Short mmCIF file of C-alpha atoms and ligand atoms in Angstrom, two decimals:
data_model
loop_
_atom_site.label_atom_id
_atom_site.label_comp_id
_atom_site.label_asym_id
_atom_site.label_seq_id
_atom_site.Cartn_x
_atom_site.Cartn_y
_atom_site.Cartn_z
CA MET A 1 101.80 103.95 68.59
CA THR A 2 98.86 105.16 70.22
CA LYS A 3 97.57 108.35 69.67
CA PRO A 4 97.00 110.37 72.32
CA LEU A 5 93.29 111.13 73.12
CA LEU A 6 93.91 114.81 74.58
CA SER A 7 96.61 116.85 73.53
CA ILE A 8 97.14 120.11 76.09
CA LYS A 9 99.77 122.39 75.01
CA ASP A 10 101.41 125.57 76.80
CA LEU A 11 97.72 126.35 77.98
CA SER A 12 97.26 129.65 79.84
CA CYS A 13 94.27 131.13 81.51
CA HIS A 14 94.11 134.71 82.99
CA PHE A 15 91.88 136.69 85.02
CA ALA A 16 92.73 140.15 83.94
CA LYS A 17 96.44 140.44 84.79
CA PHE A 18 96.50 137.84 86.80
CA CYS A 19 97.66 134.19 85.60
CA ALA A 20 95.64 131.21 86.63
CA VAL A 21 97.21 129.00 84.43
CA ASP A 22 100.42 129.15 83.25
CA LYS A 23 101.63 127.45 79.93
CA ILE A 24 101.10 124.02 81.25
CA SER A 25 101.58 121.01 78.86
CA PHE A 26 99.90 117.35 79.24
CA GLU A 27 98.78 114.34 76.84
CA LEU A 28 95.58 112.10 77.94
CA MET A 29 95.90 108.32 76.00
CA PRO A 30 92.69 106.39 75.50
CA GLY A 31 91.21 105.38 78.75
CA GLU A 32 93.82 106.51 81.16
CA CYS A 33 93.03 107.97 84.31
CA PHE A 34 94.67 111.33 85.09
CA ALA A 35 94.69 113.66 87.51
CA LEU A 36 95.63 117.35 88.38
CA LEU A 37 96.66 117.66 92.17
CA GLY A 38 97.45 120.72 93.86
CA ALA A 39 97.00 123.02 96.75
CA SER A 40 94.03 125.24 96.43
CA GLY A 41 94.30 128.12 94.27
CA CYS A 42 96.75 126.59 92.33
CA GLY A 43 94.99 126.73 89.39
CA LYS A 44 93.33 123.54 88.50
CA THR A 45 89.71 123.90 88.31
CA THR A 46 90.60 126.89 85.67
CA ALA A 47 92.53 124.38 83.62
CA LEU A 48 89.56 121.83 83.81
CA ARG A 49 87.00 124.85 82.89
CA ALA A 50 89.08 125.74 79.86
CA ILE A 51 89.16 122.19 78.76
CA ALA A 52 85.39 121.97 78.96
CA GLY A 53 85.17 124.94 77.15
CA LEU A 54 84.07 126.69 80.50
CA GLU A 55 86.98 129.16 80.32
CA THR A 56 88.21 130.90 77.47
CA PRO A 57 92.19 130.89 77.72
CA SER A 58 94.45 133.38 76.82
CA GLY A 59 96.88 131.15 75.08
CA GLY A 60 98.06 127.82 74.10
CA SER A 61 95.95 125.08 72.61
CA ILE A 62 93.58 121.98 73.12
CA HIS A 63 92.99 119.07 70.51
CA HIS A 64 91.01 116.58 71.08
CA ARG A 65 91.77 113.36 68.61
CA ASP A 66 91.72 115.47 65.27
CA GLN A 67 89.20 117.79 66.68
CA THR A 68 90.46 121.46 67.87
CA PHE A 69 88.70 122.71 70.81
CA PHE A 70 90.84 125.75 71.55
CA ASP A 71 93.77 127.29 69.78
CA ALA A 72 94.61 130.90 68.47
CA LYS A 73 92.07 130.30 65.24
CA THR A 74 89.37 128.25 67.43
CA ASN A 75 87.22 127.98 70.05
CA LEU A 76 84.73 125.31 69.86
CA LEU A 77 81.08 125.50 72.18
CA ALA A 78 81.33 123.48 75.33
CA ASN A 79 78.42 121.46 73.81
CA LEU A 80 80.29 120.49 71.02
CA ARG A 81 83.22 118.81 72.98
CA ASN A 82 81.87 115.25 73.93
CA THR A 83 82.98 115.74 77.10
CA GLY A 84 81.12 115.31 80.63
CA PHE A 85 81.51 116.96 83.62
CA ILE A 86 81.28 116.27 87.19
CA PHE A 87 81.30 118.67 89.83
CA GLN A 88 81.62 118.61 93.56
CA ASP A 89 77.78 119.73 94.19
CA TYR A 90 76.61 117.10 91.64
CA ALA A 91 74.90 119.83 89.88
CA ILE A 92 71.65 117.82 89.80
CA PHE A 93 68.21 119.23 88.83
CA PRO A 94 65.72 119.36 91.80
CA HIS A 95 62.63 119.39 90.16
CA LEU A 96 63.71 116.32 88.10
CA SER A 97 63.12 112.49 88.95
CA ILE A 98 66.38 110.26 88.94
CA GLN A 99 65.57 108.95 85.46
CA GLU A 100 64.97 112.26 84.16
CA ASN A 101 68.35 113.57 85.43
CA ILE A 102 70.01 110.55 84.24
CA THR A 103 68.76 110.88 80.57
CA PHE A 104 68.41 114.93 80.30
CA GLY A 105 71.19 114.97 78.05
CA ILE A 106 70.35 112.08 76.05
CA LYS A 107 69.82 113.36 72.27
CA ASP A 108 68.71 110.12 70.41
CA LYS A 109 65.14 109.40 72.22
CA SER A 110 64.58 105.96 70.82
CA GLU A 111 68.20 105.42 72.15
CA LYS A 112 66.57 107.01 75.89
CA LYS A 113 65.04 103.51 77.48
CA ASN A 114 68.03 101.24 76.47
CA ILE A 115 70.83 103.60 77.98
CA LEU A 116 69.00 104.16 81.49
CA GLU A 117 68.42 100.84 82.24
CA ARG A 118 71.98 100.41 81.41
CA MET A 119 73.04 103.39 83.69
CA LEU A 120 70.72 102.32 86.44
CA THR A 121 72.49 98.58 86.64
CA LEU A 122 75.78 100.02 85.98
CA LEU A 123 75.55 102.47 89.13
CA GLY A 124 73.23 100.50 91.18
CA LEU A 125 70.28 102.57 91.39
CA GLU A 126 67.73 100.15 89.90
CA GLU A 127 65.20 101.06 93.13
CA HIS A 128 65.56 104.98 92.89
CA ALA A 129 64.79 105.51 89.55
CA LYS A 130 61.42 106.83 90.15
CA LYS A 131 62.34 109.37 93.37
CA MET A 132 63.14 112.73 93.44
CA PRO A 133 66.82 113.96 94.29
CA HIS A 134 66.02 115.07 97.79
CA GLN A 135 64.28 111.03 98.70
CA VAL A 136 67.98 109.85 98.00
CA SER A 137 71.47 110.26 99.54
CA GLY A 138 74.68 112.18 98.72
CA GLY A 139 76.41 109.56 97.59
CA GLN A 140 73.23 108.26 95.93
CA LEU A 141 73.08 111.58 94.13
CA GLN A 142 76.58 111.49 93.25
CA ARG A 143 76.03 108.15 91.44
CA VAL A 144 73.21 110.05 89.76
CA ALA A 145 75.60 112.57 88.52
CA ILE A 146 77.86 110.07 87.07
CA ALA A 147 75.16 108.40 85.34
CA ARG A 148 73.74 111.33 83.58
CA THR A 149 77.67 112.07 82.67
CA LEU A 150 78.06 108.52 81.01
CA ALA A 151 74.74 108.78 79.58
CA ILE A 152 75.67 110.95 76.83
CA LYS A 153 78.61 108.35 75.84
CA PRO A 154 81.57 110.75 76.13
CA SER A 155 84.97 109.61 75.17
CA LEU A 156 86.46 112.28 77.96
CA VAL A 157 85.21 112.80 81.80
CA LEU A 158 86.58 115.72 83.76
CA MET A 159 85.69 115.71 87.86
CA ASP A 160 85.85 118.53 90.02
CA GLU A 161 86.51 117.16 93.35
CA PRO A 162 83.68 114.85 92.96
CA PHE A 163 84.10 113.08 95.98
CA SER A 164 84.96 115.68 98.62
CA ASN A 165 81.34 116.02 99.88
CA LEU A 166 81.37 112.00 100.66
CA ASP A 167 82.53 110.51 103.78
CA ALA A 168 86.09 108.65 103.31
CA THR A 169 85.06 105.18 103.17
CA LEU A 170 81.81 106.19 100.61
CA ALA A 171 84.53 108.20 98.90
CA ARG A 172 86.66 105.50 98.20
CA ARG A 173 84.49 103.01 97.32
CA LEU A 174 82.89 105.06 94.84
CA ARG A 175 86.26 106.39 93.33
CA ASN A 176 87.34 102.69 92.61
CA GLU A 177 83.95 101.99 90.99
CA ILE A 178 84.12 105.02 88.67
CA ARG A 179 87.85 104.07 87.78
CA GLY A 180 86.46 100.17 87.19
CA ILE A 181 83.75 101.79 85.01
CA PHE A 182 86.27 104.30 83.04
CA LYS A 183 88.30 101.54 82.43
CA ALA A 184 85.70 98.97 81.28
CA GLU A 185 84.14 101.72 78.78
CA GLY A 186 87.64 102.93 77.71
CA ILE A 187 86.62 106.43 79.03
CA SER A 188 89.45 108.86 79.22
CA SER A 189 89.41 110.92 82.62
CA ILE A 190 91.06 113.96 84.29
CA LEU A 191 90.07 114.09 88.17
CA VAL A 192 91.05 117.35 89.98
CA THR A 193 91.78 117.35 93.57
CA HIS A 194 93.91 118.44 96.17
CA ASN A 195 93.81 115.06 98.01
CA GLN A 196 97.03 112.95 97.56
CA GLU A 197 95.86 110.01 98.35
CA GLU A 198 92.84 110.31 96.21
CA ALA A 199 95.10 111.37 92.85
CA PHE A 200 97.23 108.22 93.65
CA ASP A 201 94.05 105.71 94.36
CA PHE A 202 92.56 107.02 91.01
CA ALA A 203 95.05 108.09 88.55
CA ASP A 204 97.13 106.16 85.82
CA ARG A 205 99.51 109.16 86.05
CA LEU A 206 99.21 112.70 87.47
CA ALA A 207 100.23 116.01 87.28
CA VAL A 208 101.33 118.11 90.41
CA MET A 209 100.58 121.50 89.88
CA GLU A 210 101.32 124.89 91.71
CA LYS A 211 100.84 128.72 90.91
CA GLY A 212 99.64 128.01 87.74
CA GLN A 213 102.33 125.56 86.66
CA ILE A 214 102.46 121.87 86.16
CA LEU A 215 105.80 121.17 88.75
CA GLN A 216 105.99 116.94 87.48
CA ILE A 217 103.91 114.72 85.89
CA GLY A 218 104.37 110.77 86.30
CA THR A 219 102.62 107.57 87.63
CA PRO A 220 102.12 107.83 91.66
CA GLU A 221 105.25 105.76 91.96
CA GLU A 222 107.49 107.63 89.93
CA LEU A 223 106.45 111.07 91.84
CA TYR A 224 106.70 109.19 94.87
CA GLN A 225 109.93 107.30 94.28
CA GLN A 226 111.60 110.11 91.91
CA PRO A 227 110.13 113.57 92.80
CA HIS A 228 112.25 116.24 90.97
CA THR A 229 112.20 118.65 93.85
CA SER A 230 111.83 118.76 97.70
CA GLN A 231 108.68 120.30 97.37
CA ILE A 232 107.01 117.96 95.06
CA ALA A 233 108.33 115.09 97.53
CA SER A 234 106.59 116.87 100.07
CA PHE A 235 103.21 116.80 98.33
CA PHE A 236 103.31 112.92 99.05
CA GLY A 237 104.24 111.05 102.21
CA HIS A 238 106.15 111.51 104.90
CA CYS A 239 109.12 113.99 103.51
CA GLN A 240 112.41 114.35 105.45
CA ILE A 241 115.07 115.84 104.33
CA ILE A 242 118.83 115.76 105.39
CA SER A 243 121.67 117.74 104.17
CA GLY A 244 125.17 116.06 102.44
CA LYS A 245 127.77 116.66 100.10
CA ALA A 246 127.61 114.58 97.07
CA GLN A 247 130.15 113.53 94.57
CA GLY A 248 128.67 111.25 91.14
CA HIS A 249 126.07 108.92 93.26
CA THR A 250 127.04 109.37 96.71
CA ALA A 251 126.63 111.62 99.24
CA THR A 252 128.53 112.12 102.64
CA THR A 253 126.35 113.00 105.43
CA SER A 254 125.46 113.11 109.65
CA ILE A 255 124.58 109.64 109.16
CA GLY A 256 127.10 108.10 106.99
CA GLU A 257 127.78 107.50 103.07
CA ILE A 258 123.99 107.54 100.96
CA LEU A 259 123.62 105.99 97.90
CA LEU A 260 122.15 108.77 95.50
CA GLN A 261 119.54 108.24 92.67
CA LYS A 262 121.53 110.38 90.07
CA ASN A 263 124.77 111.74 89.63
CA ILE A 264 125.49 115.55 91.22
CA SER A 265 128.06 117.11 93.07
CA GLY A 266 128.58 119.47 95.70
CA LYS A 267 126.01 120.63 98.64
CA CYS A 268 122.81 118.65 98.18
CA GLU A 269 119.32 117.54 100.25
CA ILE A 270 118.60 113.95 100.15
CA LEU A 271 115.06 112.75 100.76
CA LEU A 272 114.92 110.06 103.47
CA ARG A 273 111.20 108.26 103.55
CA PRO A 274 110.39 106.34 106.50
CA GLU A 275 109.97 102.89 104.69
CA ASN A 276 113.20 103.04 102.88
CA LEU A 277 115.58 102.88 106.03
CA ARG A 278 117.22 99.77 107.73
CA ILE A 279 117.58 100.29 111.08
CA ASP A 280 120.37 98.16 112.85
CA LEU A 281 121.56 98.57 116.75
CA SER A 282 125.00 99.96 116.79
CA ASP A 283 127.00 101.33 119.89
CA GLU A 284 129.49 103.15 117.82
CA SER A 285 126.56 105.50 116.06
CA SER A 286 125.13 108.89 117.47
CA SER A 287 121.70 108.66 116.22
CA ILE A 288 119.79 107.78 119.06
CA ILE A 289 115.97 106.57 119.37
CA LYS A 290 113.78 109.30 121.07
CA ASP A 291 109.94 107.74 120.38
CA ILE A 292 108.60 104.67 120.00
CA ARG A 293 104.92 104.32 118.55
CA PHE A 294 103.50 100.98 118.27
CA LEU A 295 101.16 100.97 115.20
CA GLY A 296 99.90 97.23 115.27
CA ALA A 297 101.99 95.91 112.45
CA ARG A 298 104.87 98.47 112.55
CA LYS A 299 106.43 100.67 114.95
CA GLU A 300 107.33 104.38 114.20
CA LEU A 301 110.42 105.09 115.46
CA THR A 302 111.44 109.08 115.96
CA ILE A 303 115.46 109.16 115.76
CA GLN A 304 117.50 111.92 116.41
CA VAL A 305 120.43 112.42 114.08
CA PRO A 306 123.43 114.97 114.57
CA ASP A 307 121.34 117.61 112.21
CA THR A 308 117.58 116.72 112.71
CA GLN A 309 115.14 113.84 113.67
CA ILE A 310 113.98 111.21 111.39
CA PHE A 311 111.15 109.03 111.61
CA ALA A 312 111.67 105.15 110.39
CA ASN A 313 109.44 102.15 110.11
CA VAL A 314 110.63 98.86 111.59
CA SER A 315 108.10 95.65 112.18
CA SER A 316 106.61 95.69 115.56
CA ARG A 317 108.15 92.29 116.64
CA THR A 318 111.55 94.27 116.60
CA GLN A 319 112.95 94.43 119.98
CA ILE A 320 114.18 98.42 120.52
CA LYS A 321 114.21 100.93 122.77
CA ILE A 322 114.04 104.75 123.78
CA GLY A 323 118.03 105.37 124.25
CA ASP A 324 119.46 102.74 121.87
CA LYS A 325 121.84 103.69 119.53
CA VAL A 326 121.39 102.84 115.90
CA LYS A 327 122.74 102.89 112.62
CA ILE A 328 120.59 104.30 109.69
CA THR A 329 120.94 102.55 106.21
CA PRO A 330 118.62 103.57 103.07
CA ILE A 331 117.56 100.37 101.39
CA GLU A 332 117.32 102.61 98.23
CA ALA A 333 119.33 104.95 96.22
CA CYS A 334 117.86 107.90 97.30
CA PRO A 335 116.67 111.00 95.79
CA ALA A 336 118.63 114.17 95.67
CA PHE A 337 118.20 118.13 95.04
N1 ATP B 401 86.26 133.91 87.61
C1 ATP B 401 87.42 134.33 88.15
N2 ATP B 401 87.83 135.38 88.41
C2 ATP B 401 89.27 135.89 89.01
N3 ATP B 401 89.90 135.04 89.71
C3 ATP B 401 89.60 133.67 89.20
C4 ATP B 401 88.55 133.20 88.84
N4 ATP B 401 88.54 131.93 88.89
C5 ATP B 401 89.38 131.81 89.73
N5 ATP B 401 90.38 132.70 89.72
C6 ATP B 401 91.72 132.77 90.79
O1 ATP B 401 92.53 131.97 89.79
C7 ATP B 401 93.32 131.12 90.87
C8 ATP B 401 93.17 129.40 90.38
O2 ATP B 401 91.88 129.33 91.16
P1 ATP B 401 91.38 128.04 90.70
O3 ATP B 401 89.70 127.63 90.92
O4 ATP B 401 91.39 126.89 89.31
O5 ATP B 401 92.01 127.12 91.36
P2 ATP B 401 92.19 125.27 92.45
O6 ATP B 401 93.34 125.20 92.20
O7 ATP B 401 90.95 124.78 91.41
O8 ATP B 401 91.48 125.71 93.35
P3 ATP B 401 90.43 124.80 94.65
O9 ATP B 401 91.06 123.51 94.80
O10 ATP B 401 90.41 126.12 95.84
O11 ATP B 401 89.22 125.27 93.50
C9 ATP B 401 92.91 131.73 92.49
O12 ATP B 401 93.72 132.13 92.42
C10 ATP B 401 91.48 131.98 92.29
O13 ATP B 401 91.46 133.10 93.24
#
């Protein structure tokens, strides 16, 4: 079995009495792209800084392969952790040229020329090598920051909101390029972000954080399809909840019987994702179309059901009009809490 590259166990960080990171645990596999996702202030940057050695944890442990980064007895210096860090503000030295920035951390001077050439090619920076930082764009500066990080051959790269200063199209392109490079080079990475789409796009697995704690870890698909709580569901896509009474794998609700992912009993909340709903015209139903938005490939319907309003998607070819009565049937079993 492959051993994890990084093992984090019960990691905590305090600022005086305030607990910013509260006993988080996760493992990172070699070559894995991982993300810490959560709202501002949930502790993701502090966790990342603790892994890098820039913040001293108050408890727990961090192991990197057979090396201890941190535990009750050890606190390895940041520069001995073979870890690259990419910040939101690039942290480029303004007085050094692009190529000097890229080669800054390379210890073996005989390797400098080869690594520089490789990095310039890998990140498409060949024509900018001799320029100064103020002579290139924000996207190019971020590439320089990435090249400088990769030049020291880290086994792990930590990134704190590295794309948030770039426009959406450039951010997506750079994100995909970086992911491609990490995968090709076998580099493990942790991306800190508050942007769900970014986390889904980049990460093989991600951890959802709130108030210093990890609420759930999983692949993007697992977190979207099988969130453990309605709070986690609300991080991802459209989250609409109806109440029901469950018995086993079925719940009775205002729109009829609904199949549930898990076996529960009693009062429950059921998550209905718009794309998981089949909509059929039905005169006997008490669910009524209130609004229709044409969005090209699909139409988004607003449906009034007895206890709330629900959004559902249908193909834009579906013939349907405001006031129609419809039956709503989940296509697959629904998460319930
Ligand atoms: N040096 C510090 N001293 C005191 N409190 C701090 C310090 N650094 C962070 N905090 C607090 O710890 C909590 C977590 O901060 P952190 O920066 O890790 O959150 P975050 O999830 O990365 O947020 P953001 O996305 O806004 O950067 C916040 O409440 C913050 O105010």
